XYZ file of C-alpha atoms in Angstrom:
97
model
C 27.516 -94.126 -112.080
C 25.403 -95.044 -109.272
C 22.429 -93.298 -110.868
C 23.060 -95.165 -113.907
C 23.014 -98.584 -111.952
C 20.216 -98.217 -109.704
C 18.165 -96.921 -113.080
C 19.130 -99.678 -114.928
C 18.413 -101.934 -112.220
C 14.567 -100.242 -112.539
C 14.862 -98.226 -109.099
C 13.480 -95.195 -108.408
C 16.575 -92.522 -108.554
C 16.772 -88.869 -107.517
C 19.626 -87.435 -107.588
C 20.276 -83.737 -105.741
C 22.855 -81.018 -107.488
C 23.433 -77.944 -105.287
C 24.493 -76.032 -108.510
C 22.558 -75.752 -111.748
C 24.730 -78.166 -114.004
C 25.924 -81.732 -114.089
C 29.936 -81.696 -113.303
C 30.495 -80.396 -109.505
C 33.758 -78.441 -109.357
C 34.163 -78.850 -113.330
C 31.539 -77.074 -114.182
C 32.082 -73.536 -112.618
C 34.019 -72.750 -115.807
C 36.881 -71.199 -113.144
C 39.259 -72.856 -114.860
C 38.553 -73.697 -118.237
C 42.247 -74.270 -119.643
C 42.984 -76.506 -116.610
C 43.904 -79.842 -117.638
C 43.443 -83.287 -115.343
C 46.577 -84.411 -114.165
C 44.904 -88.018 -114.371
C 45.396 -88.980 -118.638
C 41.873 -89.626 -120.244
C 42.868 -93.644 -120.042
C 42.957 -94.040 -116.840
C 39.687 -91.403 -115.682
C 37.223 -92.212 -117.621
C 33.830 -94.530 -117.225
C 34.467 -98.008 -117.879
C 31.137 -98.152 -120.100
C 31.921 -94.495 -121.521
C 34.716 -94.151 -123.458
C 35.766 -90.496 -124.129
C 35.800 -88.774 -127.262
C 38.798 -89.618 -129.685
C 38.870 -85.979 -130.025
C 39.879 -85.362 -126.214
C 43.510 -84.823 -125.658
C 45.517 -87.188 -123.273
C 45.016 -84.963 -120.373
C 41.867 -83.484 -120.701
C 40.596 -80.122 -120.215
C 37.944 -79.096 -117.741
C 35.892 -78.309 -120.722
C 36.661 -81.448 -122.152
C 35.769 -82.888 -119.115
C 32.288 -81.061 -118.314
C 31.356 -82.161 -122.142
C 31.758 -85.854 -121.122
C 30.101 -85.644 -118.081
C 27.289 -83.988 -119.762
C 27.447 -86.439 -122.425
C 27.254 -89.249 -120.122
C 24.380 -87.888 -117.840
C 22.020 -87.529 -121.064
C 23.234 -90.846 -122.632
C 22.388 -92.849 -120.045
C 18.931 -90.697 -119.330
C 19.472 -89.600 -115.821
C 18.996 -85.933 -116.310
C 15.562 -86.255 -115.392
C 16.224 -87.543 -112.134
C 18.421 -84.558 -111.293
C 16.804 -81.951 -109.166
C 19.749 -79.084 -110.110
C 19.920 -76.351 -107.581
C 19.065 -78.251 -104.490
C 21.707 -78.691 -101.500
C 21.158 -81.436 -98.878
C 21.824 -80.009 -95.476
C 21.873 -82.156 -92.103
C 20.558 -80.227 -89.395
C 22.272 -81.843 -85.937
C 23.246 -84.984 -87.280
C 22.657 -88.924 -86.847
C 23.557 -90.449 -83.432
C 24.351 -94.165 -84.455
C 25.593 -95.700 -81.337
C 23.775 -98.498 -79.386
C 21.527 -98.084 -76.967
């Protein structure tokens, strides 16, 4: 969503995936019966409605599907550089002085 936003606000966006596909921990495929315990009405995009298709709990396929679908709706794909982890190497000290 933040991609989105800053896009449509004409930013600059990249956006860094450590694995190779949009989705985080829902697109492993561990688990591909696994259902949300949240029901599609109340985890969803407020601008991106799921699929009437898409049972009440959704599946993790169902839910790497919308994911997907929302990533190339909105055009941000391009902006994601997929395999790329962001490490911090000693941290930021952010006291005063």
């Amino acid at each position: 969503v933040a991609a989105k936003e800053l896009l449509e606000a004409g930013l600059d966006v990249v956006v860094f995936e450590k694995s190779q596909r949009v989705g985080g921990v829902w697109s492993h495929g561990t688990w591909p019966t696994m259902h949300t315990n949240l029901s599609k009405r109340t985890c969803c995009f407020g601008d991106w409605p799921w699929p009437p298709s898409t049972q009440e709990f959704p599946t993790a396929l169902e839910v790497q599907a919308y994911l997907e679908s929302y990533v190339d709706a909105f055009g941000i794909r391009p902006h994601i550089r997929f395999g790329t982890e962001v490490a911090l190497d000693g941290g930021v000290d952010h006291r005063d002085g």
